[in-house]
Tab-separated table of C-alpha atoms in Angstrom:
chain	number	residue	atom	x	y	z
J	1	UNK	CA	13.714	-15.221	1.236
J	2	UNK	CA	14.777	-11.186	-0.183
J	3	UNK	CA	12.352	-9.220	-0.730
J	4	UNK	CA	11.180	-6.047	-3.019
J	5	UNK	CA	14.414	-4.303	-3.724
J	6	UNK	CA	13.795	-0.509	-5.502
J	7	UNK	CA	16.692	1.715	-6.078
J	8	UNK	CA	17.239	4.397	-5.467
J	9	UNK	CA	16.436	4.929	-2.549
J	10	UNK	CA	16.072	8.704	-3.212
J	11	UNK	CA	15.898	11.190	-6.796
J	12	UNK	CA	15.929	14.577	-6.788
J	13	UNK	CA	15.962	16.174	-10.474
J	14	UNK	CA	14.820	19.435	-12.081
J	15	UNK	CA	11.233	19.523	-13.655
J	16	UNK	CA	11.974	18.562	-17.273
J	17	UNK	CA	14.284	16.091	-16.975
J	18	UNK	CA	13.797	11.990	-16.933
J	19	UNK	CA	13.405	9.913	-14.165
J	20	UNK	CA	13.917	5.640	-14.378
J	21	UNK	CA	12.939	3.637	-11.005
J	22	UNK	CA	13.442	0.134	-10.625
J	23	UNK	CA	11.810	-2.338	-9.040
J	24	UNK	CA	13.266	-6.243	-8.348
J	25	UNK	CA	10.251	-7.939	-7.148
J	26	UNK	CA	10.520	-11.453	-4.924
J	27	UNK	CA	11.493	-13.742	-7.672
J	28	UNK	CA	8.647	-16.312	-8.070
J	29	UNK	CA	6.411	-13.415	-8.282
J	30	UNK	CA	4.083	-13.369	-11.342
J	31	UNK	CA	2.039	-10.225	-10.042
J	32	UNK	CA	3.788	-6.626	-9.670
J	33	UNK	CA	2.518	-3.142	-8.796
J	34	UNK	CA	3.386	0.469	-8.868
J	35	UNK	CA	1.660	2.208	-5.912
J	36	UNK	CA	2.242	6.138	-5.303
J	37	UNK	CA	1.949	7.783	-1.957
J	38	UNK	CA	1.711	11.968	-2.756
J	39	UNK	CA	2.128	13.799	1.224
J	40	UNK	CA	-0.551	12.575	3.939
J	41	UNK	CA	-2.506	11.194	0.937
J	42	UNK	CA	-3.381	6.755	0.496
J	43	UNK	CA	-1.142	4.916	-1.207
J	44	UNK	CA	-2.359	5.127	-4.883
J	45	UNK	CA	-2.455	2.595	-7.411
J	46	UNK	CA	-0.619	2.710	-10.792
J	47	UNK	CA	-0.238	0.050	-12.438
J	48	UNK	CA	-0.109	-4.218	-12.291
J	49	UNK	CA	1.745	-6.828	-13.985
J	50	UNK	CA	1.255	-10.504	-14.555
J	51	UNK	CA	4.518	-11.879	-16.196
J	52	UNK	CA	5.393	-9.398	-18.675
J	53	UNK	CA	1.815	-8.109	-19.267
J	54	UNK	CA	0.881	-4.979	-17.953
J	55	UNK	CA	-3.081	-6.004	-16.597
J	56	UNK	CA	-3.746	-3.024	-15.192
J	57	UNK	CA	-2.726	0.422	-15.968
J	58	UNK	CA	-5.341	2.292	-15.130
J	59	UNK	CA	-3.987	3.952	-12.823
J	60	UNK	CA	-1.351	5.625	-14.639
J	61	UNK	CA	-1.320	9.457	-14.631
J	62	UNK	CA	-0.547	9.736	-17.485
J	63	UNK	CA	1.737	9.427	-20.869
J	64	UNK	CA	4.862	10.444	-19.215
J	65	UNK	CA	4.896	7.879	-17.259
J	66	UNK	CA	5.895	4.695	-19.300
J	67	UNK	CA	6.249	0.934	-17.356
J	68	UNK	CA	7.854	-2.062	-18.274
J	69	UNK	CA	9.199	-4.985	-16.670
J	70	UNK	CA	12.053	-7.229	-19.389
J	71	UNK	CA	11.039	-10.738	-19.431
J	72	UNK	CA	9.169	-10.794	-16.136
J	73	UNK	CA	11.642	-10.065	-13.971
J	74	UNK	CA	12.889	-6.450	-12.673
J	75	UNK	CA	10.882	-3.063	-13.983
J	76	UNK	CA	11.207	0.334	-14.277
J	77	UNK	CA	9.226	2.967	-13.762
J	78	UNK	CA	10.239	6.029	-16.305
J	79	UNK	CA	8.994	9.829	-15.747
J	80	UNK	CA	9.549	11.670	-19.158
J	81	UNK	CA	9.624	14.884	-18.580
J	82	UNK	CA	8.821	14.672	-15.452
J	83	UNK	CA	6.804	17.652	-13.805
J	84	UNK	CA	6.644	19.487	-9.856
J	85	UNK	CA	3.142	17.056	-8.951
J	86	UNK	CA	5.151	13.962	-9.708
J	87	UNK	CA	6.796	14.196	-6.473
J	88	UNK	CA	5.919	11.324	-3.717
J	89	UNK	CA	6.695	8.029	-2.852
J	90	UNK	CA	7.116	5.494	-5.368
J	91	UNK	CA	6.494	1.779	-4.023
J	92	UNK	CA	6.671	-0.879	-5.669
J	93	UNK	CA	4.798	-4.413	-4.492
J	94	UNK	CA	4.777	-8.105	-5.433
J	95	UNK	CA	2.860	-10.932	-4.929
J	96	UNK	CA	1.789	-14.509	-5.279
J	97	UNK	CA	-1.446	-14.243	-3.321
J	98	UNK	CA	-3.100	-11.294	-2.319
J	99	UNK	CA	-0.556	-10.380	0.402
J	100	UNK	CA	1.517	-7.909	-1.189
J	101	UNK	CA	4.844	-7.323	-0.105
J	102	UNK	CA	5.962	-3.737	-0.339
J	103	UNK	CA	9.816	-2.004	-1.565
J	104	UNK	CA	10.851	0.480	0.631
J	105	UNK	CA	10.245	2.920	-1.671
J	106	UNK	CA	11.965	5.235	-4.440
J	107	UNK	CA	11.663	9.395	-3.216
J	108	UNK	CA	11.405	11.372	-6.175
J	109	UNK	CA	11.528	14.674	-5.217
J	110	UNK	CA	10.953	17.177	-8.435
J	111	UNK	CA	12.041	21.165	-7.516
I	1	UNK	CA	-14.306	9.838	-4.456
I	2	UNK	CA	-12.744	7.836	-1.905
I	3	UNK	CA	-13.871	4.223	-1.501
I	4	UNK	CA	-11.708	3.422	1.675
I	5	UNK	CA	-11.416	5.625	4.242
I	6	UNK	CA	-9.642	6.317	7.465
I	7	UNK	CA	-11.495	9.858	9.577
I	8	UNK	CA	-9.008	9.588	12.411
I	9	UNK	CA	-5.324	10.489	11.430
I	10	UNK	CA	-3.605	10.060	14.859
I	11	UNK	CA	-4.429	8.134	17.616
I	12	UNK	CA	-2.188	7.876	21.083
I	13	UNK	CA	-2.384	5.511	23.601
I	14	UNK	CA	-0.541	3.970	26.770
I	15	UNK	CA	1.140	1.531	26.751
I	16	UNK	CA	-0.881	-1.923	28.122
I	17	UNK	CA	-3.888	-0.591	26.786
I	18	UNK	CA	-5.946	-1.215	24.064
I	19	UNK	CA	-5.149	0.360	20.403
I	20	UNK	CA	-8.234	0.521	18.249
I	21	UNK	CA	-8.215	1.905	14.390
I	22	UNK	CA	-11.177	1.907	12.442
I	23	UNK	CA	-11.787	1.667	8.816
I	24	UNK	CA	-14.777	2.146	6.603
I	25	UNK	CA	-15.156	1.086	2.811
I	26	UNK	CA	-18.315	2.265	0.213
I	27	UNK	CA	-17.749	-0.236	-2.560
I	28	UNK	CA	-20.317	-3.593	-0.891
I	29	UNK	CA	-17.658	-5.497	-4.226
I	30	UNK	CA	-14.727	-5.890	-1.858
I	31	UNK	CA	-14.033	-9.346	-0.751
I	32	UNK	CA	-11.317	-9.029	0.719
I	33	UNK	CA	-9.134	-6.443	3.406
I	34	UNK	CA	-5.639	-6.138	4.849
I	35	UNK	CA	-4.051	-4.303	7.383
I	36	UNK	CA	-0.382	-2.598	6.516
I	37	UNK	CA	1.663	-0.990	8.982
I	38	UNK	CA	4.639	1.546	8.079
I	39	UNK	CA	7.054	2.973	9.631
I	40	UNK	CA	9.651	5.721	8.611
I	41	UNK	CA	11.452	5.747	5.434
I	42	UNK	CA	9.855	2.074	4.808
I	43	UNK	CA	7.282	-0.066	2.614
I	44	UNK	CA	4.394	-1.051	4.145
I	45	UNK	CA	4.366	-4.507	5.930
I	46	UNK	CA	1.593	-6.787	6.019
I	47	UNK	CA	-0.160	-6.866	9.135
I	48	UNK	CA	-3.017	-8.596	9.207
I	49	UNK	CA	-6.118	-9.771	6.404
I	50	UNK	CA	-9.835	-10.555	6.868
I	51	UNK	CA	-12.116	-12.148	3.791
I	52	UNK	CA	-15.609	-11.150	3.243
I	53	UNK	CA	-16.985	-14.086	4.331
I	54	UNK	CA	-15.693	-13.772	7.969
I	55	UNK	CA	-16.459	-11.220	10.360
I	56	UNK	CA	-12.885	-12.023	12.404
I	57	UNK	CA	-9.591	-12.951	12.388
I	58	UNK	CA	-7.062	-13.028	14.978
I	59	UNK	CA	-3.153	-13.395	15.189
I	60	UNK	CA	-1.511	-13.075	18.268
I	61	UNK	CA	-2.033	-9.456	19.963
I	62	UNK	CA	-3.546	-8.127	16.328
I	63	UNK	CA	-7.302	-8.694	15.921
I	64	UNK	CA	-9.446	-7.669	12.633
I	65	UNK	CA	-13.158	-7.317	13.071
I	66	UNK	CA	-15.313	-6.814	10.045
I	67	UNK	CA	-19.363	-5.797	9.763
I	68	UNK	CA	-19.882	-5.661	6.444
I	69	UNK	CA	-23.890	-4.214	6.962
I	70	UNK	CA	-22.323	-1.113	8.346
I	71	UNK	CA	-19.185	-1.826	5.498
I	72	UNK	CA	-16.945	-1.154	8.607
I	73	UNK	CA	-13.461	-2.886	9.810
I	74	UNK	CA	-10.799	-2.492	12.788
I	75	UNK	CA	-8.272	-2.999	14.075
I	76	UNK	CA	-7.562	-4.166	17.451
I	77	UNK	CA	-4.460	-4.376	19.199
I	78	UNK	CA	-3.702	-5.480	22.415
I	79	UNK	CA	-1.655	-5.757	24.532
I	80	UNK	CA	-0.457	-2.320	22.819
I	81	UNK	CA	3.939	-1.743	22.885
I	82	UNK	CA	5.985	1.073	22.088
I	83	UNK	CA	7.187	-0.710	18.784
I	84	UNK	CA	3.478	-0.732	17.655
I	85	UNK	CA	3.896	2.969	16.743
I	86	UNK	CA	4.036	3.494	12.908
I	87	UNK	CA	1.156	4.473	10.388
I	88	UNK	CA	-1.755	1.786	9.918
I	89	UNK	CA	-3.074	1.681	6.399
I	90	UNK	CA	-6.843	0.061	5.649
I	91	UNK	CA	-7.010	-1.781	2.037
I	92	UNK	CA	-9.681	-3.020	0.180
I	93	UNK	CA	-9.266	-5.549	-2.668
I	94	UNK	CA	-11.955	-7.208	-5.289
I	95	UNK	CA	-11.712	-9.275	-7.733
I	96	UNK	CA	-9.685	-12.225	-6.462
I	97	UNK	CA	-5.881	-13.016	-5.935
I	98	UNK	CA	-5.052	-9.982	-8.889
I	99	UNK	CA	-6.992	-7.123	-7.866
I	100	UNK	CA	-5.263	-3.756	-7.246
I	101	UNK	CA	-6.012	-2.668	-3.249
I	102	UNK	CA	-7.138	0.049	-2.302
I	103	UNK	CA	-5.742	2.333	0.455
I	104	UNK	CA	-7.259	4.262	2.833
I	105	UNK	CA	-5.352	7.480	4.120
I	106	UNK	CA	-3.766	5.709	7.160
I	107	UNK	CA	-3.817	6.400	11.005
I	108	UNK	CA	-1.135	7.326	13.001
I	109	UNK	CA	0.019	5.466	16.041
I	110	UNK	CA	1.781	6.466	19.341
I	111	UNK	CA	2.303	4.078	21.893
I	112	UNK	CA	3.180	5.873	24.632
I	113	UNK	CA	5.648	4.498	27.240
């Protein structure tokens, strides 16, 4: 089966700009998660979708982050406007059971 | 405050020897624990897991031990191979299969030929 696909793999943007990250989960996985890893730190939970509904968004840093999951398929994470501290690697994961499958991540650099 | 702690940022072992990676947690409500392996520029890959009702789970060269009273788990790799060199993340989960994973900071394992 195809894995979790994320794009772009890298993005460099200026402070104040907008960036949209996309995640295509494994087909049939109702659960979709976004995580972020800031350099050298732990991988931190951002939010969780079950199909198209947000199950838990307690990890979202602030209202500059907006996540959507269209029709319960792919998901987007928009950062607007981006700040320097938003730099990091953003991982998407999907699951059917308790073990998640992660994508390769999007490395976001805000300069 | 970190609920999952991996206190060793790095570990170096000789090929063929045992690698032991450690993880401590604080939340007694965690009921499932997982280990992920991560290579540079890739996402974490699931390695092995254990339910809180067990104290050991084995899969080939990988064994995870859980000590609930000490809130401690460990991953043993025997024998270690150079291809095992990666960052290993411990993760914990509560609330069933939809609960989100709480990760430690990771331990970078280097296996020297």
